[in-house]
Coordinates of C-alpha atoms in Angstrom, one line a residue:
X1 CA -0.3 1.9 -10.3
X2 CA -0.7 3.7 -13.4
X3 CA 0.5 7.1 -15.2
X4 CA -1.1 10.1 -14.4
X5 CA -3.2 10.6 -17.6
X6 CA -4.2 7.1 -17.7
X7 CA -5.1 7.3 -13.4
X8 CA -7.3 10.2 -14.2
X9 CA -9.1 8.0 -17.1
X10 CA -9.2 5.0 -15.2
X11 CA -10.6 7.0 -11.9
X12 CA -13.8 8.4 -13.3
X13 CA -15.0 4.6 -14.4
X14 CA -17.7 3.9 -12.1
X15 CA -19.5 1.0 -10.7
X16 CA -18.0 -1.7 -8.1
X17 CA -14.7 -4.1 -9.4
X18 CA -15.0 -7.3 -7.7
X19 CA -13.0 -9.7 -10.3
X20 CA -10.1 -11.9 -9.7
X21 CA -6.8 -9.8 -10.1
X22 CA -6.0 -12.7 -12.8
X23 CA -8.9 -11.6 -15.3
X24 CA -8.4 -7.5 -14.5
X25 CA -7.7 -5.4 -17.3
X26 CA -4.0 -5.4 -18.6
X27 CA -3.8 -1.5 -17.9
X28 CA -1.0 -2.6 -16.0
X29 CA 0.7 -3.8 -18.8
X30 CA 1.7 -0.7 -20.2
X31 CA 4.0 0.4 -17.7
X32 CA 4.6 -2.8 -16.0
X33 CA 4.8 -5.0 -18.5
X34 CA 2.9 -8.5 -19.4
X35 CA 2.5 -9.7 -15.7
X36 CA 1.2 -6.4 -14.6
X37 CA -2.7 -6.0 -13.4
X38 CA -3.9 -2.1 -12.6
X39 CA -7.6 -1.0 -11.9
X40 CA -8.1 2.4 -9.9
X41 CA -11.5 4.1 -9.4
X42 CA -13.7 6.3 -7.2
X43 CA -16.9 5.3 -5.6
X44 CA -19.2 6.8 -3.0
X45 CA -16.5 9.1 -1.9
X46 CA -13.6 6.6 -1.3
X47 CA -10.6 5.8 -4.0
X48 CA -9.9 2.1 -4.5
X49 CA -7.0 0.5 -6.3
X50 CA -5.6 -2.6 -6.9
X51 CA -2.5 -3.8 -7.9
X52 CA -1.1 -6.9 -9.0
X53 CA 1.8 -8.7 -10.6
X54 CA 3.4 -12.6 -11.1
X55 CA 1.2 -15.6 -10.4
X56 CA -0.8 -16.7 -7.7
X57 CA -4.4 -16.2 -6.8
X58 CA -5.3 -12.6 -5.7
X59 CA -9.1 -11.5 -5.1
X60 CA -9.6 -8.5 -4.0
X61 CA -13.0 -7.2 -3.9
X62 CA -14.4 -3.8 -3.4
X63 CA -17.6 -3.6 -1.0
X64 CA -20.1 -0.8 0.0
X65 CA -18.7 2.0 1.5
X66 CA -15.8 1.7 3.1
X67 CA -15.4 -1.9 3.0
X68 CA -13.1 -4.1 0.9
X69 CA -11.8 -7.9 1.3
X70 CA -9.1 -10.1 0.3
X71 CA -8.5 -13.7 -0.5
X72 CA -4.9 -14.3 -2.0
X73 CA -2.2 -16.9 -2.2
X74 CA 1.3 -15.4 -4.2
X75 CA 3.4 -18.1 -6.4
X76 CA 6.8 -18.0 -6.7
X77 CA 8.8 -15.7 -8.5
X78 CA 7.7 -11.9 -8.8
X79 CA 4.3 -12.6 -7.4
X80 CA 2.3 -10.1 -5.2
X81 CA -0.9 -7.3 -4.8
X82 CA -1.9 -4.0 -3.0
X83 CA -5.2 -3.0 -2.5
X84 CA -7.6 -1.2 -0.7
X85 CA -9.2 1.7 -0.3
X86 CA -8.9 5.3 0.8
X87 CA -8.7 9.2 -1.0
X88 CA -6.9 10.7 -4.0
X89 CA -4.9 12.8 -3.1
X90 CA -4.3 11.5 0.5
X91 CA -2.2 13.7 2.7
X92 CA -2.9 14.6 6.5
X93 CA -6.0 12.3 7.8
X94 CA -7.1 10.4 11.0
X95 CA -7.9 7.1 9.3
X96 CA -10.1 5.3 11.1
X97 CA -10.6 1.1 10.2
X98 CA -11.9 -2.0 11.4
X99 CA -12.1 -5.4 10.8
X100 CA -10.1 -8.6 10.4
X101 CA -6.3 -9.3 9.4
X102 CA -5.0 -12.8 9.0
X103 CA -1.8 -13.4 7.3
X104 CA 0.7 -16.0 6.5
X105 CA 4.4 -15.1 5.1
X106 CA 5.2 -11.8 3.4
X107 CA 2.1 -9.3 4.3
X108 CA 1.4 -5.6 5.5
X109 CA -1.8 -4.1 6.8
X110 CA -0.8 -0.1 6.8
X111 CA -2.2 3.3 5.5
X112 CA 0.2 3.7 1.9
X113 CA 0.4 6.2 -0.3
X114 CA 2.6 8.1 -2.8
X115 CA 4.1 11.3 -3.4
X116 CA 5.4 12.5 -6.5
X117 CA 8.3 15.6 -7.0
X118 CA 10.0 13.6 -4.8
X119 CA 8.6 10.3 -5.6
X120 CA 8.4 8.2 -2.4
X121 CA 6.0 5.0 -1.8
X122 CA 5.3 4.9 2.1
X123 CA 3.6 3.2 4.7
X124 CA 2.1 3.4 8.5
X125 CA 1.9 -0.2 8.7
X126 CA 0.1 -1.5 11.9
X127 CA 0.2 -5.0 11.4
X128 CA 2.0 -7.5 9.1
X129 CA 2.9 -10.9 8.7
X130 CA 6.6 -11.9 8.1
X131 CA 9.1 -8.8 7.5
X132 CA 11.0 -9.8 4.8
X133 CA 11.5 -6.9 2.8
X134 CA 12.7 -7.4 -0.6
X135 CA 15.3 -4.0 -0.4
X136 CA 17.5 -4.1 3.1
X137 CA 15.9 -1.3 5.4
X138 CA 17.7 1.8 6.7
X139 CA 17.0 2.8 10.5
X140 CA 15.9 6.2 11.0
X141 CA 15.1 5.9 14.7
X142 CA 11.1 5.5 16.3
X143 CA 8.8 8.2 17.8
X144 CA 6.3 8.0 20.7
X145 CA 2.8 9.9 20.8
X146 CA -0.9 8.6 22.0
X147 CA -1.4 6.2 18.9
X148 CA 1.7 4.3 19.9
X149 CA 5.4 3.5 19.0
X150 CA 6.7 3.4 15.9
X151 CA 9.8 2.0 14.1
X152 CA 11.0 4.2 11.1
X153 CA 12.9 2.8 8.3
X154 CA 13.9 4.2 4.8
X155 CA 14.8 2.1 1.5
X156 CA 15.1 2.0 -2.0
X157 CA 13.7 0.5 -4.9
X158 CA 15.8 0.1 -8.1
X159 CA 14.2 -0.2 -11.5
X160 CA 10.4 -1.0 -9.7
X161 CA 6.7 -0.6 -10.7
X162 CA 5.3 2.9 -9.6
X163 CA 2.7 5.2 -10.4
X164 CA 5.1 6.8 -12.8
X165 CA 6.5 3.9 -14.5
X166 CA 9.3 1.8 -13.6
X167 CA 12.0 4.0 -12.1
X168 CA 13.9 4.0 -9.0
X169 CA 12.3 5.6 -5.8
X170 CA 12.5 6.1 -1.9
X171 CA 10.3 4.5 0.7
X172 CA 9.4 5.2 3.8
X173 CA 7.8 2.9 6.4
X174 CA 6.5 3.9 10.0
X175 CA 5.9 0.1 11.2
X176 CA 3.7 0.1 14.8
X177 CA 6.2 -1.9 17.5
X178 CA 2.8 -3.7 19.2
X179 CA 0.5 -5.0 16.4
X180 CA -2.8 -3.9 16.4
X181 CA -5.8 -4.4 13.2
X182 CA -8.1 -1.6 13.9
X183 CA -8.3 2.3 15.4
X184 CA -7.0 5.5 14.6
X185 CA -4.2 6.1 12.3
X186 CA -3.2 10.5 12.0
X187 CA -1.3 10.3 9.1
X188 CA 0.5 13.7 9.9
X189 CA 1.8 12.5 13.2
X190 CA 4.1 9.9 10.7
X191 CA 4.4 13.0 8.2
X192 CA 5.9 15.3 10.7
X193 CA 7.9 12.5 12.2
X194 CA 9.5 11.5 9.4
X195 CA 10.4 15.5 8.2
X196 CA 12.0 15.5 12.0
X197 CA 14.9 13.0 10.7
X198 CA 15.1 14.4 6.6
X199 CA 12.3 12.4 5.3
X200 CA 10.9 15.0 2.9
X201 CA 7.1 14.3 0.8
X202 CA 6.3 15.7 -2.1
X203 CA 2.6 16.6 -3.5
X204 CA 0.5 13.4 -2.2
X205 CA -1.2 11.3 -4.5
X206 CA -3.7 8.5 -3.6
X207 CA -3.3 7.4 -0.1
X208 CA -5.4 4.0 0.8
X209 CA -6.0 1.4 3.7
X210 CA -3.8 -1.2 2.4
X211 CA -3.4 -5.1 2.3
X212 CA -0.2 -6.8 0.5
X213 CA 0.9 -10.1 0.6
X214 CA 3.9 -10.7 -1.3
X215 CA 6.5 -13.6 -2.5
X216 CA 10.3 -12.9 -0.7
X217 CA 13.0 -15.5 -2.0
X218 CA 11.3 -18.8 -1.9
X219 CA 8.7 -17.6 1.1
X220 CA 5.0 -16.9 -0.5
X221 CA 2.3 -15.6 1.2
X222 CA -1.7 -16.0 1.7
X223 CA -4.1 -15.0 3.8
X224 CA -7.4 -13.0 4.1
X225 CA -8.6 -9.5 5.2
X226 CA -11.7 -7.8 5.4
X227 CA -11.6 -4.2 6.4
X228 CA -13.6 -0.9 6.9
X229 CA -12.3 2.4 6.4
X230 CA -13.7 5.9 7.7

């Protein structure tokens, strides 16, 4: 998650990042300070980024196409990733992905993105390990259509990492009530849903298939994912 000037830098780097999140770059470290990790880039069409911060193990590796996998254990303290892969600037898509999703503790697979002017972080998560948010969610009802049900929840983050800076910002999370890891995912179905209770976007920034794993209180989190995007 980095500032726009150094995003657009950072994006037109090519070639494949496959290294541990512990030996990336400290572009993070600008805005996020020592124990922040950033690399963004585009490749054969796709955007990837991946974000870390804290200890832990966190390998996230950027495949052909539309492929990426994950390996990761978090540590305790202010220890966690994001990554994956999708399009800069995201906005109204049918994301279509595959593959495999195996968490344990604090994790979300879901389409995420960000919007800037306002600045919100959001997800469409369709699969997670345990919810244990780290800011208390706000209930903003669910919504029905052919992809399934979905919970929607609103929160806030104080003083946090985003692609601005660190600032405080909105976020808004879609979360599917029946887990699934794989089909179709319209991202303007959620869009429209969340305008229909006062959830305003702003201009979209990247928008990727994401996995995090995270550290809540004293409850880490590790797993692996492997997973194709369309």
């Amino acid at each position: 998650m980095l500032s726009s000037f150094l995003l657009a830098a950072v994006a037109l780097i090519p070639g494949v990042f496959t290294a541990p999140s512990e030996t990336l770059p400290q572009l993070g470290d600008l805005l996020h300070g020592d124990k922040g990790n950033a690399i963004q880039a585009r490749q054969g069409g796709y955007f990837w980024s991946s974000w870390s911060e804290g200890g832990g193990t966190f390998r996230c590796q950027n495949g052909a196409g539309g492929s990426y996998t994950v390996n990761w254990q978090s540590s305790g303290g202010s220890s966690g990733f994001v990554c994956g892969k999708g399009w800069s600037p995201g906005g109204n898509r049918a994301v279509t992905y595959s593959g495999d999703y195996a968490p344990k503790g604090p994790s979300y697979l879901a389409v995420y993105g960000w919007t800037t002017n306002p600045l919100i972080e959001y997800y469409i998560m369709d699969a997670h390990g345990d919810l244990l948010p780290n800011e208390p969610w706000t209930s903003k009802g669910n919504f029905t259509f052919e992809e399934g049900t979905y919970e929607i929840y609103t929160s806030t983050r104080v003083n946090k990492p985003s692609i601005i800076g660190t600032t405080t910002f909105q976020q808004y999370w879609s979360v599917r009530t029946e887990q699934r890891v794989g089909g179709t995912i319209t991202t303007g179905k959620h869009f429209d849903a969340w305008a229909n209770v006062g959830l305003r976007l702003g201009g979209h920034n990247y928008m990727i298939l994401a996995t995090e794993g995270y550290t809540s209180g004293s409850t880490t989190s590790n797993g692996t994912s492997s997973l194709t995007v369309a």
